[in-house]
């Protein structure tokens, strides 16, 4: 790999990192908004389905895990 190729690859990875981080930040807000609109029954069903699918976290929306990941990646949790 040439120096130019390496630089292009590094720039591509950095761009992807930034894009993925921004998407995760947006998803965090969208999920929080959805939580605020759900009834207790809907929240219970969501919790059960997360457990069934093996994606349960500290809270039903995995907000803490998502916030930690965003912070580690240099993002901001709103």
mmCIF file of N, CA and C in Angstrom:
data_model
loop_
_atom_site.group_PDB
_atom_site.id
_atom_site.type_symbol
_atom_site.label_atom_id
_atom_site.label_comp_id
_atom_site.label_asym_id
_atom_site.label_seq_id
_atom_site.Cartn_x
_atom_site.Cartn_y
_atom_site.Cartn_z
ATOM 1 N N UNK A 1 0.855 -1.176 0.000
ATOM 2 C CA UNK A 1 0.000 0.000 0.000
ATOM 3 C C UNK A 1 0.897 1.233 0.000
ATOM 4 N N UNK A 2 0.589 2.150 -0.883
ATOM 5 C CA UNK A 2 1.370 3.381 -0.956
ATOM 6 C C UNK A 2 0.926 4.339 0.149
ATOM 7 N N UNK A 3 1.725 5.374 0.349
ATOM 8 C CA UNK A 3 1.386 6.382 1.356
ATOM 9 C C UNK A 3 0.069 7.077 0.996
ATOM 10 N N UNK A 4 -0.134 7.346 -0.284
ATOM 11 C CA UNK A 4 -1.385 7.984 -0.712
ATOM 12 C C UNK A 4 -2.585 7.075 -0.469
ATOM 13 N N UNK A 5 -2.416 5.792 -0.748
ATOM 14 C CA UNK A 5 -3.493 4.835 -0.508
ATOM 15 C C UNK A 5 -3.807 4.729 0.984
ATOM 16 N N UNK A 6 -2.746 4.714 1.792
ATOM 17 C CA UNK A 6 -2.933 4.633 3.241
ATOM 18 C C UNK A 6 -3.661 5.873 3.761
ATOM 19 N N UNK A 7 -3.285 7.034 3.252
ATOM 20 C CA UNK A 7 -3.939 8.276 3.678
ATOM 21 C C UNK A 7 -5.409 8.285 3.259
ATOM 22 N N UNK A 8 -5.685 7.809 2.052
ATOM 23 C CA UNK A 8 -7.069 7.755 1.574
ATOM 24 C C UNK A 8 -7.889 6.785 2.410
ATOM 25 N N UNK A 9 -7.287 5.654 2.745
ATOM 26 C CA UNK A 9 -8.000 4.667 3.565
ATOM 27 C C UNK A 9 -8.285 5.231 4.953
ATOM 28 N N UNK A 10 -7.292 5.903 5.542
ATOM 29 C CA UNK A 10 -7.479 6.495 6.869
ATOM 30 C C UNK A 10 -8.594 7.540 6.834
ATOM 31 N N UNK A 11 -8.611 8.372 5.807
ATOM 32 C CA UNK A 11 -9.655 9.391 5.679
ATOM 33 C C UNK A 11 -11.028 8.745 5.527
ATOM 34 N N UNK A 12 -11.089 7.661 4.783
ATOM 35 C CA UNK A 12 -12.353 6.947 4.592
ATOM 36 C C UNK A 12 -12.864 6.375 5.909
ATOM 37 N N UNK A 13 -11.966 5.799 6.689
ATOM 38 C CA UNK A 13 -12.343 5.237 7.993
ATOM 39 C C UNK A 13 -12.809 6.349 8.932
ATOM 40 N N UNK A 14 -12.107 7.467 8.930
ATOM 41 C CA UNK A 14 -12.501 8.588 9.794
ATOM 42 C C UNK A 14 -13.864 9.139 9.393
ATOM 43 N N UNK A 15 -14.124 9.223 8.085
ATOM 44 C CA UNK A 15 -15.433 9.683 7.614
ATOM 45 C C UNK A 15 -16.535 8.727 8.058
ATOM 46 N N UNK A 16 -16.280 7.429 7.920
ATOM 47 C CA UNK A 16 -17.271 6.427 8.327
ATOM 48 C C UNK A 16 -17.522 6.511 9.828
ATOM 49 N N UNK A 17 -16.453 6.695 10.610
ATOM 50 C CA UNK A 17 -16.582 6.821 12.063
ATOM 51 C C UNK A 17 -17.489 7.993 12.412
ATOM 52 N N UNK A 18 -17.243 9.132 11.789
ATOM 53 C CA UNK A 18 -18.044 10.324 12.060
ATOM 54 C C UNK A 18 -19.501 10.107 11.669
ATOM 55 N N UNK A 19 -19.717 9.519 10.506
ATOM 56 C CA UNK A 19 -21.079 9.265 10.039
ATOM 57 C C UNK A 19 -21.818 8.301 10.972
ATOM 58 N N UNK A 20 -21.146 7.230 11.382
ATOM 59 C CA UNK A 20 -21.768 6.260 12.283
ATOM 60 C C UNK A 20 -22.054 6.872 13.653
ATOM 61 N N UNK A 21 -21.142 7.673 14.151
ATOM 62 C CA UNK A 21 -21.343 8.329 15.441
ATOM 63 C C UNK A 21 -22.553 9.259 15.395
ATOM 64 N N UNK A 22 -22.653 10.058 14.344
ATOM 65 C CA UNK A 22 -23.796 10.972 14.237
ATOM 66 C C UNK A 22 -25.109 10.207 14.128
ATOM 67 N N UNK A 23 -25.094 9.095 13.408
ATOM 68 C CA UNK A 23 -26.307 8.282 13.295
ATOM 69 C C UNK A 23 -26.693 7.695 14.657
ATOM 70 N N UNK A 24 -25.708 7.248 15.441
ATOM 71 C CA UNK A 24 -25.993 6.709 16.767
ATOM 72 C C UNK A 24 -26.528 7.800 17.691
ATOM 73 N N UNK A 25 -25.967 9.012 17.592
ATOM 74 C CA UNK A 25 -26.473 10.126 18.396
ATOM 75 C C UNK A 25 -27.940 10.417 18.054
ATOM 76 N N UNK A 26 -28.274 10.413 16.771
ATOM 77 C CA UNK A 26 -29.658 10.649 16.354
ATOM 78 C C UNK A 26 -30.572 9.528 16.839
ATOM 79 N N UNK A 27 -30.114 8.289 16.713
ATOM 80 C CA UNK A 27 -30.917 7.143 17.159
ATOM 81 C C UNK A 27 -31.204 7.244 18.653
ATOM 82 N N UNK A 28 -30.231 7.711 19.420
ATOM 83 C CA UNK A 28 -30.404 7.861 20.863
ATOM 84 C C UNK A 28 -31.585 8.800 21.156
ATOM 85 N N UNK A 29 -31.655 9.910 20.449
ATOM 86 C CA UNK A 29 -32.740 10.878 20.643
ATOM 87 C C UNK A 29 -34.075 10.287 20.186
ATOM 88 N N UNK A 30 -34.079 9.616 19.039
ATOM 89 C CA UNK A 30 -35.313 9.029 18.511
ATOM 90 C C UNK A 30 -35.869 7.987 19.476
ATOM 91 N N UNK A 31 -34.998 7.133 20.005
ATOM 92 C CA UNK A 31 -35.439 6.088 20.939
ATOM 93 C C UNK A 31 -35.991 6.716 22.217
ATOM 94 N N UNK A 32 -35.319 7.741 22.716
ATOM 95 C CA UNK A 32 -35.815 8.424 23.920
ATOM 96 C C UNK A 32 -37.194 9.029 23.661
ATOM 97 N N UNK A 33 -37.369 9.671 22.501
ATOM 98 C CA UNK A 33 -38.676 10.243 22.164
ATOM 99 C C UNK A 33 -39.748 9.162 22.091
ATOM 100 N N UNK A 34 -39.430 8.031 21.496
ATOM 101 C CA UNK A 34 -40.392 6.926 21.399
ATOM 102 C C UNK A 34 -40.778 6.423 22.789
ATOM 103 N N UNK A 35 -39.800 6.321 23.675
ATOM 104 C CA UNK A 35 -40.079 5.879 25.045
ATOM 105 C C UNK A 35 -41.097 6.778 25.729
ATOM 106 N N UNK A 36 -40.979 8.071 25.498
ATOM 107 C CA UNK A 36 -41.864 9.032 26.157
ATOM 108 C C UNK A 36 -43.299 8.954 25.638
ATOM 109 N N UNK A 37 -43.487 8.349 24.474
ATOM 110 C CA UNK A 37 -44.822 8.234 23.883
ATOM 111 C C UNK A 37 -45.505 6.906 24.180
ATOM 112 N N UNK A 38 -44.755 5.928 24.685
ATOM 113 C CA UNK A 38 -45.289 4.581 24.874
ATOM 114 C C UNK A 38 -46.076 4.447 26.170
ATOM 115 N N UNK A 39 -47.092 3.599 26.094
ATOM 116 C CA UNK A 39 -47.873 3.265 27.286
ATOM 117 C C UNK A 39 -47.087 2.252 28.121
ATOM 118 N N UNK A 40 -47.448 2.079 29.392
ATOM 119 C CA UNK A 40 -46.784 1.057 30.207
ATOM 120 C C UNK A 40 -46.862 -0.338 29.574
ATOM 121 N N UNK A 41 -47.978 -0.662 28.957
ATOM 122 C CA UNK A 41 -48.125 -1.968 28.310
ATOM 123 C C UNK A 41 -47.140 -2.106 27.144
ATOM 124 N N UNK A 42 -47.001 -1.067 26.346
ATOM 125 C CA UNK A 42 -46.065 -1.104 25.223
ATOM 126 C C UNK A 42 -44.625 -1.246 25.713
ATOM 127 N N UNK A 43 -44.302 -0.564 26.793
ATOM 128 C CA UNK A 43 -42.960 -0.668 27.364
ATOM 129 C C UNK A 43 -42.681 -2.092 27.843
ATOM 130 N N UNK A 44 -43.681 -2.723 28.437
ATOM 131 C CA UNK A 44 -43.521 -4.094 28.916
ATOM 132 C C UNK A 44 -43.285 -5.051 27.743
ATOM 133 N N UNK A 45 -44.045 -4.882 26.671
ATOM 134 C CA UNK A 45 -43.872 -5.738 25.492
ATOM 135 C C UNK A 45 -42.479 -5.538 24.898
ATOM 136 N N UNK A 46 -42.019 -4.303 24.824
ATOM 137 C CA UNK A 46 -40.693 -4.007 24.291
ATOM 138 C C UNK A 46 -39.620 -4.691 25.144
ATOM 139 N N UNK A 47 -39.768 -4.599 26.458
ATOM 140 C CA UNK A 47 -38.825 -5.242 27.375
ATOM 141 C C UNK A 47 -38.783 -6.746 27.143
ATOM 142 N N UNK A 48 -39.950 -7.353 27.007
ATOM 143 C CA UNK A 48 -40.018 -8.806 26.778
ATOM 144 C C UNK A 48 -39.362 -9.196 25.456
ATOM 145 N N UNK A 49 -39.597 -8.419 24.429
ATOM 146 C CA UNK A 49 -39.012 -8.741 23.116
ATOM 147 C C UNK A 49 -37.503 -8.554 23.108
ATOM 148 N N UNK A 50 -37.010 -7.534 23.794
ATOM 149 C CA UNK A 50 -35.559 -7.360 23.896
ATOM 150 C C UNK A 50 -34.930 -8.559 24.595
ATOM 151 N N UNK A 51 -35.563 -9.022 25.674
ATOM 152 C CA UNK A 51 -35.052 -10.196 26.397
ATOM 153 C C UNK A 51 -35.087 -11.425 25.497
ATOM 154 N N UNK A 52 -36.186 -11.610 24.789
ATOM 155 C CA UNK A 52 -36.330 -12.758 23.889
ATOM 156 C C UNK A 52 -35.242 -12.759 22.812
ATOM 157 N N UNK A 53 -34.911 -11.570 22.306
ATOM 158 C CA UNK A 53 -33.941 -11.464 21.220
ATOM 159 C C UNK A 53 -32.496 -11.348 21.707
ATOM 160 N N UNK A 54 -32.299 -11.393 23.028
ATOM 161 C CA UNK A 54 -30.947 -11.367 23.587
ATOM 162 C C UNK A 54 -30.254 -10.019 23.512
ATOM 163 N N UNK A 55 -31.032 -8.933 23.508
ATOM 164 C CA UNK A 55 -30.431 -7.602 23.430
ATOM 165 C C UNK A 55 -30.791 -6.720 24.630
ATOM 166 N N UNK A 56 -31.263 -7.338 25.705
ATOM 167 C CA UNK A 56 -31.627 -6.575 26.904
ATOM 168 C C UNK A 56 -30.386 -5.924 27.494
ATOM 169 N N UNK A 57 -30.570 -4.724 28.020
ATOM 170 C CA UNK A 57 -29.478 -3.998 28.649
ATOM 171 C C UNK A 57 -29.841 -3.612 30.065
ATOM 172 N N UNK A 58 -29.137 -2.611 30.591
ATOM 173 C CA UNK A 58 -29.414 -2.147 31.948
ATOM 174 C C UNK A 58 -30.818 -1.564 32.049
ATOM 175 N N UNK A 59 -31.269 -0.913 30.991
ATOM 176 C CA UNK A 59 -32.654 -0.445 30.922
ATOM 177 C C UNK A 59 -33.232 -0.935 29.603
ATOM 178 N N UNK A 60 -34.518 -0.830 29.429
ATOM 179 C CA UNK A 60 -35.147 -1.471 28.275
ATOM 180 C C UNK A 60 -34.686 -0.919 26.936
ATOM 181 N N UNK A 61 -34.214 0.310 26.869
ATOM 182 C CA UNK A 61 -33.789 0.875 25.587
ATOM 183 C C UNK A 61 -32.274 0.854 25.391
ATOM 184 N N UNK A 62 -31.551 0.281 26.349
ATOM 185 C CA UNK A 62 -30.086 0.234 26.311
ATOM 186 C C UNK A 62 -29.476 1.647 26.261
ATOM 187 N N UNK A 63 -30.167 2.596 26.859
ATOM 188 C CA UNK A 63 -29.723 3.992 26.825
ATOM 189 C C UNK A 63 -28.345 4.174 27.442
ATOM 190 N N UNK A 64 -28.083 3.504 28.559
ATOM 191 C CA UNK A 64 -26.781 3.654 29.217
ATOM 192 C C UNK A 64 -25.659 3.114 28.337
ATOM 193 N N UNK A 65 -25.878 1.945 27.754
ATOM 194 C CA UNK A 65 -24.861 1.353 26.883
ATOM 195 C C UNK A 65 -24.618 2.241 25.657
ATOM 196 N N UNK A 66 -25.700 2.770 25.087
ATOM 197 C CA UNK A 66 -25.579 3.635 23.921
ATOM 198 C C UNK A 66 -24.852 4.927 24.288
ATOM 199 N N UNK A 67 -25.206 5.524 25.413
ATOM 200 C CA UNK A 67 -24.560 6.763 25.856
ATOM 201 C C UNK A 67 -23.072 6.539 26.107
ATOM 202 N N UNK A 68 -22.714 5.410 26.714
ATOM 203 C CA UNK A 68 -21.299 5.093 26.945
ATOM 204 C C UNK A 68 -20.544 4.959 25.628
ATOM 205 N N UNK A 69 -21.154 4.292 24.663
ATOM 206 C CA UNK A 69 -20.518 4.109 23.356
ATOM 207 C C UNK A 69 -20.338 5.450 22.651
ATOM 208 N N UNK A 70 -21.354 6.287 22.709
ATOM 209 C CA UNK A 70 -21.271 7.612 22.090
ATOM 210 C C UNK A 70 -20.147 8.417 22.731
ATOM 211 N N UNK A 71 -20.071 8.409 24.049
ATOM 212 C CA UNK A 71 -19.027 9.163 24.753
ATOM 213 C C UNK A 71 -17.634 8.642 24.411
ATOM 214 N N UNK A 72 -17.466 7.311 24.383
ATOM 215 C CA UNK A 72 -16.159 6.733 24.045
ATOM 216 C C UNK A 72 -15.724 7.098 22.627
ATOM 217 N N UNK A 73 -16.696 7.273 21.747
ATOM 218 C CA UNK A 73 -16.392 7.615 20.352
ATOM 219 C C UNK A 73 -16.218 9.121 20.152
ATOM 220 N N UNK A 74 -16.343 9.883 21.241
ATOM 221 C CA UNK A 74 -16.125 11.322 21.161
ATOM 222 C C UNK A 74 -17.363 12.130 20.837
ATOM 223 N N UNK A 75 -18.527 11.507 20.963
ATOM 224 C CA UNK A 75 -19.775 12.194 20.649
ATOM 225 C C UNK A 75 -20.405 12.834 21.866
ATOM 226 N N UNK A 76 -21.592 13.369 21.649
ATOM 227 C CA UNK A 76 -22.334 14.063 22.690
ATOM 228 C C UNK A 76 -23.714 13.442 22.830
ATOM 229 N N UNK A 77 -24.106 13.160 24.060
ATOM 230 C CA UNK A 77 -25.437 12.622 24.331
ATOM 231 C C UNK A 77 -26.345 13.790 24.679
ATOM 232 N N UNK A 78 -27.422 13.917 23.909
ATOM 233 C CA UNK A 78 -28.394 14.992 24.183
ATOM 234 C C UNK A 78 -29.538 14.437 24.985
#
